[in-house]
CSV table of C-alpha atoms in Angstrom, one decimal:
chain,number,residue,atom,x,y,z
A,1474,MET,CA,98.5,65.0,108.9
A,1475,GLN,CA,96.9,67.0,111.7
A,1476,LEU,CA,93.3,67.3,110.0
A,1477,LEU,CA,93.1,63.8,109.8
A,1478,HIS,CA,90.8,62.1,111.9
A,1479,LEU,CA,92.2,58.9,114.2
A,1480,PRO,CA,89.9,56.2,112.8
A,1481,ARG,CA,91.8,57.5,109.4
A,1482,LEU,CA,94.9,57.9,110.9
A,1483,ILE,CA,94.5,53.9,111.9
A,1484,GLY,CA,93.6,53.2,107.9
A,1485,LEU,CA,97.3,54.5,106.5
A,1486,LEU,CA,98.6,53.0,108.6
A,1487,GLU,CA,97.8,49.4,108.4
A,1488,ALA,CA,98.8,50.7,104.3
A,1489,MET,CA,102.1,51.9,105.1
A,1490,GLU,CA,102.4,49.0,107.3
A,1491,GLN,CA,101.0,45.8,105.8
A,1492,GLN,CA,100.2,46.9,102.4
A,1493,GLN,CA,97.4,46.4,102.8
A,1494,VAL,CA,93.4,48.4,103.2
A,1495,SER,CA,90.4,46.5,105.5
A,1496,ILE,CA,87.5,47.4,104.4
A,1497,ALA,CA,83.6,46.4,105.6
A,1498,LYS,CA,80.9,47.8,104.4
A,1499,ALA,CA,77.7,47.8,103.1
A,1500,GLY,CA,78.6,43.8,104.3
A,1501,VAL,CA,81.3,43.3,102.4
A,1502,VAL,CA,84.2,42.3,104.7
A,1503,ALA,CA,87.4,42.4,102.5
A,1504,SER,CA,91.3,43.5,103.1
A,1505,LEU,CA,92.3,45.0,99.3
A,1506,PRO,CA,96.2,44.7,98.3
A,1507,SER,CA,97.4,49.3,98.5
A,1508,ARG,CA,100.7,49.7,97.1
A,1509,CYS,CA,101.6,53.4,96.6
A,1510,SER,CA,104.6,55.5,97.6
A,1511,VAL,CA,103.0,58.7,100.6
A,1512,ILE,CA,104.0,62.1,100.6
A,1513,ALA,CA,102.6,63.9,103.5
A,1514,ALA,CA,103.0,66.7,104.9
A,1515,ALA,CA,101.9,68.3,108.4
A,1516,ASN,CA,102.0,71.2,111.1
A,1517,PRO,CA,104.0,71.7,114.1
A,1518,LYS,CA,100.9,72.1,117.2
A,1519,ASN,CA,100.1,75.7,117.7
A,1520,GLY,CA,101.7,76.4,114.2
A,1521,HIS,CA,105.7,76.7,116.3
A,1522,TYR,CA,108.2,74.4,115.8
A,1523,LYS,CA,109.8,73.8,118.8
A,1524,MET,CA,113.4,72.0,118.3
A,1525,GLU,CA,114.0,71.3,122.1
A,1526,ASN,CA,110.3,68.7,121.2
A,1527,THR,CA,111.5,65.7,118.3
A,1528,VAL,CA,109.5,65.5,115.6
A,1529,ALA,CA,106.2,63.2,116.9
A,1530,GLU,CA,105.8,66.0,119.9
A,1531,ASN,CA,106.0,68.5,118.0
A,1532,LEU,CA,103.4,67.1,114.9
A,1533,ARG,CA,101.0,65.2,117.6
A,1534,MET,CA,102.0,61.6,115.8
A,1535,SER,CA,102.4,58.6,117.3
A,1536,GLY,CA,105.5,56.8,116.9
A,1537,PRO,CA,104.6,53.4,114.4
A,1538,LEU,CA,102.8,55.8,112.3
A,1539,LEU,CA,105.5,58.5,111.4
A,1540,SER,CA,108.1,55.4,111.3
A,1541,ARG,CA,106.9,54.0,108.6
A,1542,PHE,CA,108.3,57.3,106.1
A,1543,ASP,CA,111.6,56.4,104.7
A,1544,LEU,CA,112.4,60.3,105.4
A,1545,VAL,CA,111.3,62.8,107.7
A,1546,PHE,CA,112.5,66.4,106.6
A,1547,ILE,CA,111.7,70.0,108.5
A,1548,LEU,CA,110.8,72.5,107.1
A,1549,ARG,CA,111.6,75.8,109.0
A,1550,ASP,CA,111.2,79.5,107.9
A,1551,GLN,CA,114.1,80.9,108.5
A,1552,ALA,CA,116.1,84.2,106.6
A,1553,ASP,CA,119.0,82.0,104.2
A,1554,SER,CA,120.3,84.3,101.8
A,1555,ASP,CA,120.3,82.0,99.0
A,1556,ARG,CA,117.4,80.1,99.4
A,1557,ASP,CA,114.9,83.9,100.1
A,1558,ARG,CA,117.3,84.9,96.9
A,1559,MET,CA,115.6,81.6,95.1
A,1560,ILE,CA,112.1,81.5,96.9
A,1561,SER,CA,111.6,85.5,95.7
A,1562,GLY,CA,112.6,84.7,92.3
A,1563,SER,CA,110.4,82.0,91.5
A,1564,ILE,CA,107.5,84.7,92.4
A,1565,MET,CA,108.7,87.4,90.4
A,1566,ASN,CA,109.2,84.5,87.1
A,1567,ARG,CA,105.9,83.6,88.1
A,1568,LEU,CA,104.0,86.7,88.5
A,1569,ARG,CA,105.8,88.6,84.6
A,1570,ARG,CA,104.7,87.9,81.4
A,1571,GLY,CA,106.6,88.3,78.1
A,1572,PRO,CA,109.9,89.2,77.0
A,1573,ASP,CA,112.1,92.3,78.9
A,1574,PRO,CA,111.1,95.4,76.3
A,1575,HIS,CA,114.7,96.7,77.6
A,1576,SER,CA,116.4,93.7,77.1
A,1577,GLY,CA,115.1,91.4,74.4
A,1578,ARG,CA,115.2,88.5,77.0
A,1579,SER,CA,112.3,86.9,79.1
A,1580,TYR,CA,112.9,88.2,82.9
A,1581,ARG,CA,113.5,84.3,83.7
A,1582,ASP,CA,116.6,84.3,81.5
A,1583,SER,CA,118.1,87.2,83.0
A,1584,GLY,CA,117.3,87.0,86.4
A,1585,ASN,CA,119.0,85.3,88.0
A,1586,GLY,CA,123.5,85.9,86.3
A,1587,HIS,CA,124.5,86.0,89.6
A,1588,GLY,CA,123.3,83.3,90.8
A,1589,GLY,CA,124.1,81.3,87.8
A,1590,GLY,CA,127.6,82.7,88.6
A,1591,ARG,CA,127.9,81.3,91.4
A,1592,MET,CA,126.5,78.0,90.9
A,1593,ALA,CA,128.6,77.6,87.6
A,1594,ASP,CA,131.6,78.4,89.8
A,1595,ILE,CA,131.3,75.7,92.4
A,1596,MET,CA,130.6,73.1,89.4
A,1597,ASP,CA,134.0,73.8,88.4
A,1598,GLN,CA,135.4,72.3,91.4
A,1599,TYR,CA,134.5,69.2,90.3
A,1600,SER,CA,136.5,66.8,88.0
A,1601,ALA,CA,134.3,64.2,85.5
A,1602,GLN,CA,135.0,62.1,87.7
A,1603,ASP,CA,134.0,63.1,91.0
A,1604,LEU,CA,130.1,62.5,92.5
A,1605,VAL,CA,128.4,66.5,92.2
A,1606,PRO,CA,126.9,66.0,96.1
A,1607,LEU,CA,123.7,67.0,96.2
A,1608,LYS,CA,123.6,70.1,98.4
A,1609,ASP,CA,125.2,71.5,95.1
A,1610,ARG,CA,124.3,69.5,92.2
A,1611,LEU,CA,119.9,70.5,92.5
A,1612,PRO,CA,120.7,74.2,92.5
A,1613,TRP,CA,122.5,74.1,89.6
A,1614,VAL,CA,120.2,72.6,88.1
A,1615,ILE,CA,117.3,74.9,89.2
A,1616,GLU,CA,119.2,77.9,88.1
A,1617,PHE,CA,120.2,74.9,83.9
A,1618,GLN,CA,115.9,74.3,83.7
A,1619,LYS,CA,114.4,77.1,84.1
A,1620,GLN,CA,111.9,76.0,81.6
A,1621,PRO,CA,109.2,73.7,84.1
A,1622,LEU,CA,108.5,70.4,82.1
A,1623,PRO,CA,104.8,69.9,81.3
A,1624,LEU,CA,102.4,68.4,83.4
A,1625,GLN,CA,101.5,65.5,80.6
A,1626,GLN,CA,104.9,64.6,80.0
A,1627,ILE,CA,106.0,64.4,83.4
A,1628,LYS,CA,103.1,61.9,84.1
A,1629,ASP,CA,103.3,60.0,81.1
A,1630,TYR,CA,107.4,59.7,82.3
A,1631,ILE,CA,106.3,58.6,85.9
A,1632,ALA,CA,103.8,56.2,84.0
A,1633,TYR,CA,106.6,54.5,81.5
A,1634,ALA,CA,108.4,54.3,84.6
A,1635,ARG,CA,106.1,52.4,86.8
A,1636,GLU,CA,105.0,50.0,84.3
A,1637,TYR,CA,108.3,49.1,82.6
A,1638,CYS,CA,111.4,49.8,84.8
A,1639,ARG,CA,112.3,47.5,87.5
A,1640,PRO,CA,115.5,48.1,88.6
A,1641,LYS,CA,118.3,45.3,89.8
A,1642,MET,CA,120.0,45.8,92.4
A,1643,THR,CA,124.0,45.7,92.1
A,1644,PRO,CA,127.1,44.5,93.9
A,1645,ALA,CA,129.0,48.0,93.7
A,1646,ALA,CA,125.1,50.0,94.8
A,1647,THR,CA,124.7,47.2,97.3
A,1648,SER,CA,128.7,47.4,98.9
A,1649,VAL,CA,127.2,51.6,99.6
A,1650,LEU,CA,124.2,50.4,101.2
A,1651,GLN,CA,125.4,47.9,103.2
A,1652,ARG,CA,128.2,50.0,104.2
A,1653,TYR,CA,126.6,52.7,105.1
A,1654,PHE,CA,123.6,50.4,107.4
A,1655,MET,CA,126.5,48.3,109.4
A,1656,LYS,CA,127.7,52.3,110.5
A,1657,LEU,CA,124.9,53.5,111.7
A,1658,ARG,CA,124.2,50.0,113.2
A,1659,HIS,CA,128.0,49.7,115.0
A,1660,GLY,CA,128.1,53.9,116.0
A,1661,ASN,CA,124.7,52.9,118.1
A,1662,ARG,CA,125.3,54.0,121.5
A,1663,LYS,CA,122.3,52.7,124.5
A,1664,GLY,CA,119.1,55.0,124.5
A,1665,ASP,CA,119.9,55.8,120.5
A,1666,VAL,CA,117.2,55.1,118.8
A,1667,PRO,CA,117.7,51.6,117.3
A,1668,ILE,CA,118.7,51.1,113.3
A,1669,THR,CA,116.8,47.4,112.5
A,1670,THR,CA,116.0,46.3,108.7
A,1671,ARG,CA,113.9,48.6,108.5
A,1672,GLN,CA,115.8,51.5,108.1
A,1673,LEU,CA,118.4,48.9,105.4
A,1674,GLU,CA,115.2,48.7,103.6
A,1675,ALA,CA,114.3,51.9,103.5
A,1676,LEU,CA,117.6,52.7,101.6
A,1677,ILE,CA,117.1,50.1,99.3
A,1678,ARG,CA,113.6,51.5,98.6
A,1679,LEU,CA,114.6,54.8,97.6
A,1680,SER,CA,118.0,53.0,95.6
A,1681,GLN,CA,115.7,51.7,92.9
A,1682,ALA,CA,113.3,54.5,92.9
A,1683,ARG,CA,116.1,56.9,92.4
A,1684,ALA,CA,116.6,54.6,89.3
A,1685,LYS,CA,113.6,53.9,88.5
A,1686,ALA,CA,113.0,57.9,87.5
A,1687,CYS,CA,116.5,57.6,85.1
A,1688,LEU,CA,114.7,55.2,82.8
A,1689,ARG,CA,117.7,52.8,84.1
A,1690,PRO,CA,117.4,48.7,84.4
A,1691,CYS,CA,120.2,48.5,87.6
A,1692,VAL,CA,120.8,50.5,90.3
A,1693,LEU,CA,123.8,52.0,89.9
A,1694,LYS,CA,127.0,53.4,92.7
A,1695,GLU,CA,125.9,56.9,92.5
A,1696,ASP,CA,122.8,56.0,93.0
A,1697,ALA,CA,123.1,54.7,96.2
A,1698,GLU,CA,125.3,57.1,97.0
A,1699,ASP,CA,122.6,60.4,96.4
A,1700,VAL,CA,120.2,58.3,98.7
A,1701,VAL,CA,123.2,57.7,101.6
A,1702,GLU,CA,123.8,61.8,100.9
A,1703,LEU,CA,119.2,62.2,101.4
A,1704,MET,CA,119.8,59.9,104.9
A,1705,ILE,CA,122.5,61.5,106.5
A,1706,GLU,CA,120.4,65.1,105.8
A,1707,CYS,CA,117.1,63.4,107.6
A,1708,ASN,CA,119.0,62.3,110.3
A,1709,ARG,CA,120.1,65.8,111.0
A,1710,GLN,CA,117.8,67.3,110.7
A,1711,VAL,CA,115.6,64.8,113.4
A,1712,HIS,CA,118.3,64.3,115.8
A,1713,THR,CA,119.4,67.8,116.3
A,1714,ASP,CA,118.1,69.7,119.0
A,1715,GLY,CA,117.7,72.9,120.5
A,1716,SER,CA,121.0,73.8,121.4
A,1717,GLY,CA,122.0,72.5,117.8
A,1718,ASN,CA,123.5,69.8,119.2
A,1719,ILE,CA,123.1,66.4,117.2
A,1720,ASP,CA,121.3,63.7,119.5
A,1721,LYS,CA,120.9,60.4,118.3
A,1722,GLY,CA,118.1,59.7,121.8
A,1723,ARG,CA,115.4,62.1,120.3
A,1724,GLY,CA,114.7,59.7,116.5
A,1725,GLY,CA,111.9,61.5,115.2
A,1726,ALA,CA,109.4,59.0,116.0
A,1727,GLY,CA,110.3,59.2,119.6
A,1728,GLY,CA,108.0,59.7,122.4
A,1729,LYS,CA,109.6,60.5,125.3
A,1730,ASN,CA,113.8,62.1,125.3
A,1731,LYS,CA,116.4,62.0,127.5
A,1732,PRO,CA,115.0,65.1,129.3
A,1733,LYS,CA,111.9,64.7,129.7
A,1734,ARG,CA,112.7,61.4,131.5
A,1735,ALA,CA,115.2,62.2,133.3
A,1736,PHE,CA,112.7,65.6,134.8
A,1737,LEU,CA,110.5,63.4,135.5
A,1738,ALA,CA,112.7,60.0,137.4
A,1739,ALA,CA,114.4,63.6,139.8
A,1740,MET,CA,110.7,64.1,140.2
A,1741,ARG,CA,109.8,60.9,141.2
A,1742,ASP,CA,113.9,60.1,143.7
A,1743,SER,CA,112.5,63.4,145.9
A,1744,GLY,CA,109.5,62.1,147.5
A,1745,SER,CA,107.7,64.5,146.9
A,1746,SER,CA,103.3,64.2,146.3
A,1747,GLU,CA,103.6,68.8,145.7
A,1748,PHE,CA,105.9,70.9,143.7
A,1749,ALA,CA,106.0,74.2,143.8
A,1750,TYR,CA,107.6,76.6,140.7
A,1751,PRO,CA,110.4,77.0,142.5
A,1752,ASP,CA,110.8,72.9,143.7
A,1753,LEU,CA,110.9,72.2,140.3
A,1754,LEU,CA,113.2,75.0,139.2
A,1755,ARG,CA,115.5,73.7,141.5
A,1756,ILE,CA,114.6,70.0,139.7
A,1757,SER,CA,115.9,71.4,136.6
A,1758,GLU,CA,119.5,71.9,137.6
A,1759,ARG,CA,119.8,69.2,139.4
A,1760,VAL,CA,119.5,67.3,135.9
A,1761,ASN,CA,120.8,69.7,133.5
A,1762,LEU,CA,118.1,70.5,131.3
A,1763,PRO,CA,119.2,71.9,127.0
A,1764,MET,CA,119.8,75.6,127.8
A,1765,GLY,CA,117.4,75.8,124.6
A,1766,ILE,CA,114.2,75.0,126.6
A,1767,ASN,CA,111.3,77.1,127.0
A,1768,PHE,CA,110.9,75.8,131.0
A,1769,LYS,CA,107.1,77.1,131.0
A,1770,ASP,CA,106.9,75.8,127.9
A,1771,PHE,CA,108.5,71.7,129.2
A,1772,LEU,CA,106.0,71.9,131.9
A,1773,GLU,CA,103.2,72.6,129.9
A,1774,ASN,CA,104.4,69.5,127.5
A,1775,LEU,CA,104.1,67.6,130.3
A,1776,ARG,CA,100.6,68.0,131.4
A,1777,GLU,CA,99.5,67.3,128.3
A,1778,ASP,CA,101.3,64.4,128.3
A,1779,GLY,CA,99.6,63.2,131.2
A,1780,ALA,CA,103.0,63.4,132.9
A,1781,VAL,CA,102.5,65.8,136.0
A,1782,MET,CA,98.5,67.6,136.4
A,1783,LYS,CA,98.8,71.4,137.3
A,1784,GLY,CA,96.3,72.4,140.2
A,1785,PHE,CA,95.7,75.2,142.5
A,1786,CYS,CA,97.0,76.2,146.6
A,1787,ASP,CA,96.3,79.3,148.2
A,1788,GLY,CA,96.0,81.1,144.6
A,1789,ARG,CA,99.8,79.2,143.8
A,1790,PRO,CA,100.1,76.7,140.9
A,1791,ILE,CA,100.9,73.1,142.7
A,1792,TRP,CA,102.5,70.0,140.3
A,1793,THR,CA,101.6,66.8,141.0
A,1794,MET,CA,103.0,63.5,139.8
A,1795,HIS,CA,100.3,62.1,137.2
A,1796,SER,CA,99.6,58.3,139.5
A,1797,SER,CA,101.2,55.4,137.1
């Protein structure tokens, strides 16, 4: 996404928002229908994701475009024994060819015995009537289905689902989605990211897609519960700040987060027009900036956003508020 130029991003926003693409070429002016799923990836600026910033600030992406995505997940390279074991095992399985001459089995079949037993123990905790959460079900599927499906078979399956499967909502699934949406709405406080019917429409789309993936004619309660679990995990990642706390005021599409607004308001209320670095440090202590924020990076982000300007006086850096 960060490699796309502004005109292409504007065109992508129109396609996602209005389900159409406007063209004006060779004397032809028309609007073509565009209904498709968009899966995008973007790298953070400077190659490092800063948890004290919002998703929009890390990606330098406009809020309206980011808000059109139903789900946003943050992939950070952190040390995790289970995930590192899965990644290294996948790489080794791909590089190793043929059966293991010492065991008579393929390397894929013999490489993850410990992981398979551990996942079997986790699955045994649930009864036949329980809905197994996705966080436990997906690793078990990876252990169970070791051989990837043929690419052409997957293409045919997706084409068949798109052509012939039109899932309808059931009362049970509708109840699950409605309860979660009402919980979001009534749990929203002043200053939090607003919850609108766009979130409800996203839940419906994802539930229908989940049922379509199973070639079902209707959306089951289990489909809706899986989607709610996905949405909860997505919101947790997006709203987690640098200190590991959940702050619903720093949504993925948010522009200025609350620490920046508080800091700029304190600079404005001080009555000064120029600020030295010690002055800014005192202001940061007064507004209680979160401990996870790197103050020098914080000032640099303000300068990049155009909120403050940096100059020099007698060789010392001086910051001034941008005149509005």
